[in-house]
Amino acid sequence: MQENPLSRAAAARPAQGTGLTLHEPAQDADWWREAVVYQVYVPSFSDSDGDGMGDLRGVTARLGHLAGLGVDALWLTPFYPSPWADGGYDVSDYRDVDPRHGTLDDFRELLARAHGHGLKIIIDIVPNHCSDQHPWFVEALASAPGSAARDRFHFRDGLGAPPGPPSGPAAREVGGGPGGSEPPADWQSKFGGGAWSRTRDGQWYMHIFAAEQPDLNWENPEVAADFERTLRFWLDLGVDGFRVDVAHRLRKDLVPPLRATHGNDAAPLNSPPQGDNHPFWDRDEVHEIYRSWRKVLDAYEPPRIAVAEAGVSAARLPMYTRPGELHQAFNFFHLRCPWDARSFRDVIDTSLGGARSVGTLPTWVLSNHDVVRHVTRYGLPEGTDLNEWLLTDGREPAPDLARGRRRARAAALLTLALPGTAYLYQGEELGLPEVADLPAGALRDPMWERTGHAQKGRDGCRVPLPWQEDGPSYGFGPSGGWLPQPKGWGGFSAEAQTGRADSFLELYRTALRLRRGFRGSEGVEWLPAEDGEVAFRRGGVLECRVNLSGRPVPLTSGGEPLLSSDVGSGEGMLAPDTAVWLKPAVRGG
Ligand code: GLC
C-alpha cells in the first residue's frame, strides 16, 4: 500500500561538535513554556495484552523510547470508562480507567515510571459532554422534564412541525405548531446531522457531537463542582496537567427563543465559524470556568498546567491564556498553514504577537488524532478537499508522498525552531502517512455513520503504530490492532529507523536534542530571505532557514551548519522543501 519510507528518504545530517549543551528534561515550574509534548493516542500506541487495543501498560513499556526521543511530556488521550461511541471522548466515569486500557494501578505505575524518566504526564479532560451511559444521563432520561436530573444537561421541548414535510435547513427554524416534533433550533452536530436528539417522552437534548455525547449544562453548579472533583482526583494522583477538550464550547446561550445559526456551525472540526456571538461557540462566559480551574491548578506544588483545544479565531485565542486562565492553547493556524513562505511568516507573527499580548509563548502543532497526517497533506495539491479525497480512498488525486516527506521534515525543523511548546502527534516522528484506504467495514469514527457515509472521518490517522519490522501487528501488540495496518507498515517502525541517519526518527531525535539548547531565547528576528524562503534567528543560538519555494535558493549565511532536513542541498544552496539549522555567526565578526 505505502512505499517504504526509508528507501527514498533524504539524509539528515546529525549535528556534530555544535557546542550546545545537552540538558536534562525541564524540571522547573515553567517547564511547559518551551517544552516538547508528545501526544499518545492511547488506543493506537502500544497494546500489552493482545486485545488489539492500546493500553496504559503498553505506554509504560515504551517510556524508554519516548525519553530517548527527547520529549519533555506526554499527553494521554482519554483512557476512561467509555462505551466508545467516539473513541473514548464519550466518558461514562471521569475518575477511573476503562478495562480495555487497564486499571487505576496501571495508571499509577505509568505516572511513577514516567516521572522517573523525567517525563511529565498531561491527561485529557472532556468537560463539554459525557457519555449517554454516564449515570447522570441515565438518571436524566429516567426523570421527568423539568427535573433536577435533566438540568445537568440541555433538555428542551421541540418546536411544532410546519405544515407539509420539512425540506431544507430552513424547515428546522420554523416553529409554532403544537407537536414539538421539530428540534428546538437548527443547530448542527460537528459529526453530521442535527445537534438535538429526541427522547422517548418527546423532549429534545443537545449534543454538539454524537447523540451518545450529551452536552453538560455548565450553568448548573453541580456540573462545575463535579469537574473540580475530577481535576483534584487526578492532580492528587500526581498528574502534571490537562488537555481541555473543546474548551471553547462549554457555555451556551439557551435563552429562548433559541437563535438560528443557519448552518454556520458546520465549519470543519477545530476551525471557527463565521461571525461572532454564536450561541454555543467561544462565548465570553466560558472564561469564568478557566479562571476557577486555574485556582485549582495553582494550589498544587509545583503548579499544574492546562492546554486548551479551542478552535477560535486568532484574535480570540489569546483570551484563553490570559493571566489567571489556562497556560496554553493549541495553535491550529500553524497546522492549517499552506506551504508558502508568506503564510508561515504571517502565522508565526500572529501567534507570537497574540501569545506575547498575554505574557506567554505560543504552541506549535502539525498533526493530531483529528486531522489527515501532515506527510500526506503536504503531498496533496494545495486546496485539496480532504474529505472528498478520503472518499476516493486516497486515490484522487494521488498524493506525492516523496514531496510530502520532504516538506514534513522541513516543517519539523521549522516548528521545533520556534520559541514556545511543540505538540507532536505519535507517529509523526516516524513520518507516518495517512492510511486513506481503510475498508469501510473497519471505520469506527462516528462521523462515517452520522453523515450517511458522506464523511469517512479520522480513523486513517489513528492506525496502530508500528514498532518492529515484522510481527502480527508490527510490534504494536501480540495480535492484530483494532484498525488494520497497511502492508509494509513495519518499514516505518522505530526498529527499522533507529540508527539510520537518513530516517525521520533520527532527524527528530537530533532536532529535539539540539532544541534544548535554544530554550530561554524567546525572540524571533526575521532575516533577509530569498523569495519563498523563511529565515529567522533566535538570539545567538539558532538561525533557521526554510526553502518553501520550488527551486533551490542560495544559502546566504555565515553560520555553522547544525542540522539539515535533507542532504540534497548542494554546497551554498538550499534545495526546495528543505530546512536548515545553523549556529549564527558572531555579529560583526
Ligand atoms: C475533540 C477531540 C475529538 C473528539 C471531540 C469530541 O475535538 O479532539 O477527537 O471527537 O473533541 O469530544
XYZ file of C-alpha atoms and ligand atoms in Angstrom:
601
model
C 0.000 0.000 0.000
C 2.621 2.547 1.076
C 6.147 2.663 -0.218
C 8.881 2.064 2.355
C 9.725 5.499 3.739
C 13.385 4.789 4.037
C 14.081 3.683 0.527
C 13.988 7.207 -0.853
C 14.289 9.298 2.283
C 16.814 12.055 2.195
C 19.511 12.047 4.820
C 19.574 14.310 7.823
C 22.973 15.430 8.911
C 23.235 14.719 12.622
C 24.796 17.646 14.425
C 28.400 17.294 15.339
C 30.512 19.495 17.517
C 27.758 22.046 17.913
C 28.914 23.222 21.285
C 25.306 23.033 22.541
C 24.728 21.593 25.973
C 22.533 18.553 26.448
C 20.127 19.337 29.285
C 18.004 17.028 31.333
C 14.253 17.432 30.698
C 12.973 20.723 32.112
C 12.046 20.343 35.776
C 11.174 23.852 36.877
C 7.642 25.181 37.371
C 7.801 26.848 33.935
C 8.737 23.625 32.139
C 5.679 23.922 29.896
C 6.669 27.273 28.317
C 9.204 25.732 25.941
C 8.552 22.029 26.084
C 8.006 19.272 23.563
C 4.831 17.353 24.358
C 4.223 14.014 22.664
C 0.585 13.099 22.094
C -0.086 9.468 22.921
C -3.321 8.397 21.256
C -3.732 5.592 23.764
C -5.826 3.127 21.696
C -3.186 3.041 18.957
C 0.121 3.451 20.776
C 1.031 0.052 22.224
C -1.007 -2.982 23.252
C 0.429 -5.028 26.123
C -2.228 -7.739 26.416
C -3.167 -8.680 22.867
C -6.766 -7.430 22.777
C -5.903 -5.224 19.811
C -6.372 -2.044 21.840
C -3.551 0.126 23.148
C -3.298 0.289 26.929
C -1.517 2.027 29.798
C 0.915 -0.827 30.364
C 1.796 -0.555 26.691
C 2.660 3.107 27.221
C 4.729 2.272 30.303
C 6.686 -0.316 28.313
C 7.619 2.331 25.736
C 8.652 5.135 28.099
C 12.309 4.453 27.373
C 11.669 5.124 23.679
C 9.938 8.412 24.446
C 12.603 9.564 26.867
C 15.223 8.632 24.266
C 13.356 10.621 21.640
C 13.897 13.629 23.866
C 10.376 14.827 24.640
C 9.513 16.516 27.949
C 5.940 15.396 28.469
C 3.228 13.051 27.234
C -0.378 13.991 26.609
C -2.521 10.876 27.017
C -5.861 10.898 25.155
C -8.880 9.554 27.110
C -8.490 6.156 28.756
C -11.561 6.458 31.000
C -14.520 4.065 31.061
C -16.419 4.699 27.857
C -18.850 2.899 25.540
C -16.593 4.163 22.732
C -19.177 5.979 20.635
C -16.366 8.472 19.881
C -13.123 6.630 20.602
C -13.217 7.354 24.353
C -14.281 11.022 24.066
C -17.630 9.828 25.423
C -16.757 9.324 29.079
C -19.026 7.362 31.405
C -16.810 7.698 34.504
C -14.283 10.512 34.779
C -12.368 9.044 37.691
C -11.431 5.567 36.578
C -9.700 3.609 33.808
C -11.539 1.617 31.144
C -10.682 -2.100 31.415
C -9.719 -2.070 27.731
C -6.888 0.323 28.666
C -6.010 -1.146 32.087
C -6.597 -0.187 35.703
C -6.008 2.730 38.035
C -2.999 0.864 39.370
C -1.621 0.714 35.830
C -2.072 4.461 35.663
C -0.243 4.991 38.979
C 2.590 2.808 37.723
C 2.770 4.688 34.417
C 2.866 8.028 36.220
C 5.598 6.956 38.619
C 7.735 5.445 35.859
C 7.242 8.451 33.571
C 8.306 10.790 36.360
C 11.297 8.532 36.926
C 12.292 9.196 33.301
C 11.820 12.950 33.830
C 8.641 12.926 31.701
C 5.544 14.929 32.713
C 2.070 13.490 32.176
C -0.841 15.547 30.834
C -4.225 13.874 30.600
C -7.336 14.710 28.604
C -10.375 16.165 30.316
C -13.673 16.147 28.416
C -15.964 18.685 30.091
C -18.308 19.697 27.266
C -20.173 16.411 27.157
C -20.223 12.986 28.737
C -21.414 9.613 27.501
C -25.108 8.793 27.281
C -24.159 5.882 29.573
C -22.868 8.230 32.292
C -25.030 7.735 35.426
C -26.154 11.371 35.205
C -27.617 10.976 31.730
C -29.179 7.622 32.551
C -30.841 9.318 35.528
C -31.898 12.285 33.390
C -33.638 10.068 30.869
C -35.477 8.281 33.678
C -36.555 11.601 35.222
C -39.349 13.946 34.311
C -38.965 17.038 32.113
C -38.001 19.966 34.329
C -36.344 17.727 36.958
C -33.001 18.479 38.627
C -31.519 15.455 36.852
C -32.394 16.929 33.448
C -30.968 20.305 34.423
C -27.436 18.868 34.302
C -27.923 18.718 30.519
C -29.741 20.825 27.929
C -33.225 19.389 27.592
C -35.827 21.453 25.750
C -39.267 20.991 24.264
C -39.307 20.822 20.484
C -40.960 23.139 18.042
C -44.124 22.231 16.228
C -43.870 20.731 12.791
C -44.686 23.132 9.968
C -47.402 22.027 7.567
C -46.149 19.575 4.975
C -42.912 17.597 5.021
C -39.869 19.557 6.225
C -37.490 20.458 3.443
C -34.080 22.064 3.626
C -32.362 23.609 6.617
C -34.900 26.447 6.869
C -37.550 23.885 7.792
C -35.876 23.464 11.170
C -36.167 27.123 12.036
C -39.898 27.220 11.542
C -41.716 26.587 14.763
C -45.106 27.361 16.109
C -47.154 24.163 15.921
C -48.072 22.145 18.972
C -46.323 18.922 18.032
C -42.830 19.503 19.420
C -41.666 17.208 16.679
C -39.127 19.676 15.331
C -35.819 20.254 17.183
C -35.646 23.396 19.330
C -33.145 25.007 16.900
C -31.376 24.368 13.610
C -28.031 23.704 15.324
C -25.760 21.218 13.591
C -23.664 18.453 15.154
C -19.940 18.507 14.314
C -20.265 14.862 13.364
C -23.146 15.370 10.937
C -26.898 15.713 11.353
C -28.686 17.876 13.875
C -27.363 18.788 17.319
C -30.655 17.835 19.029
C -31.987 14.330 19.586
C -35.431 13.429 20.830
C -36.091 11.324 23.907
C -38.947 8.848 24.312
C -41.050 11.318 26.266
C -40.803 13.857 23.441
C -38.242 16.299 24.865
C -35.021 17.020 22.996
C -31.450 17.182 24.343
C -28.483 18.942 22.841
C -25.246 17.326 21.657
C -22.621 19.180 19.640
C -21.054 15.840 18.752
C -22.688 12.381 18.512
C -26.105 11.714 20.053
C -24.242 9.474 22.531
C -22.383 12.582 23.796
C -24.962 14.793 25.537
C -23.696 18.298 26.330
C -23.457 19.182 30.001
C -25.089 22.309 31.418
C -22.237 24.405 32.785
C -24.646 26.859 34.377
C -25.576 24.117 36.821
C -23.226 24.418 39.846
C -23.317 20.652 40.360
C -21.587 20.175 36.999
C -18.832 22.658 37.835
C -18.345 21.117 41.287
C -18.089 17.605 39.894
C -15.434 18.605 37.368
C -13.422 20.243 40.111
C -13.588 16.949 41.932
C -12.320 15.195 38.809
C -9.450 17.655 38.418
C -8.424 17.149 42.037
C -8.748 13.381 41.775
C -6.090 13.213 39.045
C -3.999 16.054 40.480
C -3.852 14.258 43.807
C -2.582 11.187 41.966
C 0.195 13.383 40.612
C -0.643 14.322 37.013
C 1.150 17.413 35.711
C -1.698 18.894 33.724
C -4.740 18.601 31.489
C -5.590 18.975 27.840
C -9.048 20.522 27.775
C -11.262 19.030 25.076
C -13.284 21.570 23.037
C -12.557 24.196 25.662
C -14.425 26.904 23.745
C -17.846 25.273 23.709
C -18.825 24.762 27.320
C -21.155 27.734 27.721
C -24.265 28.179 25.596
C -26.860 30.823 25.041
C -30.074 28.890 25.572
C -32.291 31.814 26.465
C -35.497 31.342 24.461
C -36.163 31.751 21.642
C -33.053 29.846 20.577
C -31.216 31.641 17.830
C -30.868 30.044 14.411
C -27.313 29.512 13.193
C -28.241 28.957 9.522
C -25.719 26.147 9.268
C -22.878 28.458 10.283
C -21.807 25.975 12.947
C -20.891 23.347 10.353
C -17.276 24.573 9.959
C -14.669 21.761 9.996
C -13.654 20.416 13.404
C -11.410 22.964 15.140
C -11.940 25.845 12.739
C -14.135 28.737 13.831
C -17.468 29.531 12.147
C -18.005 32.937 10.546
C -19.067 35.843 12.723
C -19.233 36.209 16.462
C -21.849 35.902 19.206
C -22.552 32.323 18.193
C -24.963 30.600 20.602
C -22.582 27.795 21.523
C -19.165 28.721 20.267
C -16.461 30.703 22.081
C -18.805 32.633 24.364
C -17.247 35.076 26.832
C -18.812 33.276 29.798
C -16.631 30.216 29.183
C -13.655 32.046 30.666
C -15.232 32.029 34.128
C -14.694 28.273 34.146
C -11.000 28.548 33.359
C -10.440 31.257 35.943
C -11.787 28.883 38.572
C -9.764 25.937 37.213
C -6.585 27.991 37.322
C -7.049 28.468 41.050
C -7.275 24.704 41.455
C -4.123 24.127 39.378
C -2.151 26.836 41.158
C -2.926 25.389 44.574
C -0.664 22.407 43.816
C 3.077 22.402 44.276
C 4.583 22.677 41.753
C 1.599 24.287 39.980
C -0.026 22.135 37.332
C -0.916 23.257 33.825
C -3.711 23.105 31.259
C -3.789 23.432 27.483
C -6.955 24.369 25.626
C -8.239 22.815 22.459
C -10.081 25.882 21.234
C -10.963 26.244 17.558
C -11.479 30.001 17.685
C -10.214 32.994 15.723
C -6.603 34.162 16.082
C -7.889 37.356 17.665
C -9.719 35.494 20.433
C -7.354 32.586 21.057
C -5.085 34.563 23.451
C -8.082 35.147 25.736
C -7.811 31.508 26.822
C -4.262 32.062 28.056
C -4.683 35.394 29.815
C -3.083 35.587 33.247
C -5.301 33.664 35.646
C -6.704 31.369 32.906
C -5.190 28.391 31.091
C -1.489 28.099 30.303
C -1.596 27.273 26.622
C -3.896 26.780 23.650
C -3.251 24.661 20.582
C -2.194 26.617 17.524
C -4.257 25.161 14.688
C -3.299 28.062 12.419
C 0.160 26.550 12.167
C -1.370 23.151 11.379
C -3.584 24.593 8.632
C -0.955 26.913 7.152
C -0.485 26.436 3.383
C 3.032 25.542 2.204
C 4.022 29.079 1.455
C 6.650 31.365 2.998
C 4.457 34.426 3.404
C 1.669 32.416 5.050
C 4.073 30.836 7.549
C 5.599 34.197 8.391
C 2.119 35.612 8.978
C 1.092 32.696 11.169
C 4.320 32.925 13.182
C 3.992 36.686 13.655
C 0.345 36.439 14.642
C 0.977 33.527 17.010
C 3.943 35.171 18.713
C 2.163 38.527 18.931
C -1.052 37.015 20.298
C 0.793 34.989 22.919
C 3.006 37.924 23.918
C -0.023 40.145 24.376
C -0.965 37.913 27.317
C 2.592 37.316 28.533
C 3.115 33.814 27.219
C 4.567 31.871 24.271
C 2.609 30.070 21.550
C 2.249 26.374 20.868
C 3.026 24.758 17.510
C 1.114 21.789 16.118
C 1.376 19.965 12.780
C -0.886 16.947 13.359
C -3.171 15.294 15.868
C -5.713 12.481 16.049
C -8.385 14.567 14.293
C -6.644 15.500 11.036
C -5.099 13.824 7.994
C -1.412 13.202 8.788
C 0.763 16.018 7.524
C 3.153 13.890 5.420
C 0.112 13.167 3.281
C -1.389 16.663 3.455
C 1.889 18.155 2.233
C 1.899 15.656 -0.620
C -1.511 16.751 -1.896
C -2.143 19.760 -4.136
C -2.882 22.924 -2.144
C -6.595 23.317 -1.538
C -7.466 19.601 -1.856
C -10.765 18.888 -0.106
C -9.503 16.259 2.331
C -12.907 14.788 2.939
C -13.578 14.297 -0.773
C -10.096 12.880 -1.150
C -10.650 10.368 1.658
C -13.856 9.235 -0.026
C -11.744 8.174 -3.031
C -9.631 6.033 -0.662
C -6.821 8.499 -1.161
C -6.536 7.904 -4.906
C -7.902 11.119 -6.438
C -5.555 12.847 -6.538
C -2.677 10.520 -5.668
C -0.502 12.258 -3.084
C 3.138 12.875 -3.953
C 4.488 11.229 -0.787
C 8.127 11.900 -1.597
C 7.327 15.617 -1.641
C 5.128 15.221 1.434
C 8.011 13.653 3.333
C 10.467 16.343 2.292
C 8.076 19.041 3.419
C 7.207 17.227 6.652
C 10.899 17.029 7.546
C 11.388 20.706 6.760
C 8.214 21.574 8.703
C 9.545 19.653 11.691
C 12.687 21.789 11.762
C 10.670 24.979 11.267
C 8.290 24.012 14.080
C 10.973 22.891 16.500
C 12.988 26.054 15.877
C 10.236 28.313 17.208
C 10.016 29.536 20.799
C 7.109 28.038 22.725
C 5.844 24.483 23.059
C 5.667 21.959 20.244
C 2.998 19.261 20.394
C 3.974 16.176 18.388
C 1.446 13.564 17.363
C 2.512 9.947 17.786
C 3.948 8.580 14.571
C 4.954 11.921 13.099
C 8.474 11.166 14.325
C 8.265 8.057 12.118
C 6.986 10.012 9.114
C 3.760 8.008 9.019
C 1.387 8.859 6.187
C -2.405 8.796 6.383
C -3.990 5.390 5.776
C -6.681 6.584 3.413
C -7.916 3.222 2.132
C -9.178 1.601 5.318
C -12.037 -0.719 4.367
C -15.427 0.836 5.100
C -16.240 -2.025 7.456
C -13.282 -1.106 9.660
C -14.202 2.558 10.172
C -15.046 3.496 13.772
C -15.342 7.286 13.630
C -18.957 8.263 14.379
C -18.775 10.770 11.503
C -18.975 7.934 8.994
C -22.429 6.760 10.066
C -23.783 10.132 11.219
C -23.103 11.727 7.839
C -24.659 8.799 5.971
C -21.179 7.893 4.640
C -20.549 11.384 3.263
C -17.525 11.798 5.555
C -15.097 8.991 6.297
C -13.762 10.653 9.431
C -10.496 10.386 11.280
C -9.563 6.706 11.513
C -6.816 6.999 8.877
C -4.554 8.946 11.237
C -5.270 6.594 14.148
C -3.922 3.311 12.757
C -1.890 1.450 15.423
C 1.801 2.345 15.464
C 4.435 0.030 14.016
C 7.290 -0.663 16.442
C 9.024 -3.522 14.613
C 9.628 -4.529 11.039
C 7.622 -7.763 11.383
C 5.255 -9.493 13.754
C 1.478 -9.809 13.959
C 0.922 -6.040 14.273
C 4.459 -4.830 13.623
C 5.147 -4.794 17.350
C 2.005 -2.847 18.318
C 0.902 -5.846 20.346
C 0.901 -9.636 20.474
C -2.004 -9.834 17.976
C -3.649 -7.576 15.395
C -4.686 -3.997 16.092
C -8.210 -2.533 16.333
C -7.701 -0.895 12.926
C -5.898 -2.787 10.155
C -2.327 -1.689 9.429
C -1.197 -1.476 5.802
C 1.271 -3.984 4.357
C 4.815 -2.733 4.753
C 3.875 -0.641 7.829
C 6.873 -2.206 9.588
C 9.153 -0.225 7.266
C 8.132 2.874 9.238
C 8.809 1.274 12.600
C 11.115 2.679 15.227
C 13.139 -0.529 14.883
C 13.647 -0.004 11.146
C 14.619 3.645 11.556
C 16.854 3.525 14.597
C 20.481 4.241 13.795
C 19.762 5.297 10.209
C 20.989 8.843 9.813
C 18.572 9.398 6.911
C 15.460 8.435 8.890
C 12.665 10.605 10.258
C 13.247 9.204 13.714
C 16.909 10.212 13.822
C 16.043 13.661 12.437
C 13.566 14.152 15.301
C 15.994 12.782 17.889
C 18.749 15.119 16.788
C 16.421 18.102 16.487
C 14.968 17.548 19.970
C 18.420 17.238 21.455
C 19.593 20.465 19.835
C 16.351 22.257 20.694
C 17.112 22.078 24.397
C 19.936 24.492 23.754
C 17.541 27.107 22.307
C 15.445 27.442 25.458
C 15.315 30.848 27.046
C 15.975 32.597 23.748
C 12.405 33.712 23.151
C 12.740 36.356 20.449
C 12.391 35.718 16.715
C 14.191 38.125 14.418
C 13.331 37.870 10.727
C 16.361 37.789 8.454
C 16.604 38.942 4.852
C 15.424 35.990 2.771
C 15.057 34.850 -0.823
C 11.629 34.752 -2.413
C 9.811 31.752 -0.962
C 12.223 31.384 1.921
C 11.560 31.797 5.652
C 14.647 32.832 7.627
C 14.893 33.881 11.250
C 17.280 33.985 14.114
C 16.867 33.324 17.828
C 19.497 35.349 19.588
C 22.925 33.839 19.357
C 21.698 30.254 19.444
C 19.918 29.498 16.193
C 19.432 30.588 12.641
C 16.668 28.699 10.836
C 16.187 28.813 7.064
C 13.393 27.038 5.214
C 13.022 26.992 1.453
C 9.315 26.676 0.669
C 9.760 27.549 -2.993
C 10.015 25.056 -5.841
C 13.615 25.945 -6.742
C 16.965 25.919 -4.929
C 17.897 29.196 -3.256
C 21.374 30.398 -2.365
C 22.286 29.685 1.247
C 23.461 33.099 2.312
C 24.605 32.596 5.862
C 27.908 32.630 7.590
C 26.538 30.333 10.281
C 27.871 26.912 11.141
C 25.502 24.114 9.969
C 23.852 22.224 12.827
C 21.203 20.142 11.080
C 19.539 19.879 7.700
C 16.276 18.184 6.759
C 17.862 16.996 3.509
C 21.323 16.333 2.178
C 20.129 17.230 -1.322
C 21.210 20.814 -0.856
C 24.416 21.403 -2.717
C 27.203 23.462 -1.261
C 25.965 27.004 -0.798
C 22.392 26.131 -1.887
C 19.212 25.242 -0.045
C 17.152 22.695 -2.011
C 13.356 23.084 -2.425
C 11.276 21.974 0.575
C 14.306 21.901 2.823
C 15.135 23.446 6.186
C 18.485 24.015 7.781
C 19.571 24.986 11.286
C 22.757 26.963 11.722
C 24.630 28.323 14.672
C 24.657 32.053 13.923
C 27.919 33.667 13.040
C 29.047 36.160 15.657
C 27.750 39.548 14.531
C 30.285 41.968 13.219
C 32.796 39.118 13.280
C -12.131 16.992 20.297
C -11.316 15.734 20.150
C -12.004 14.833 19.169
C -13.368 14.481 19.734
C -14.170 15.734 20.017
C -15.379 15.429 20.864
O -12.167 17.749 19.127
O -10.015 16.053 19.761
O -11.279 13.665 18.921
O -14.067 13.685 18.818
O -13.406 16.667 20.747
O -15.001 15.104 22.165
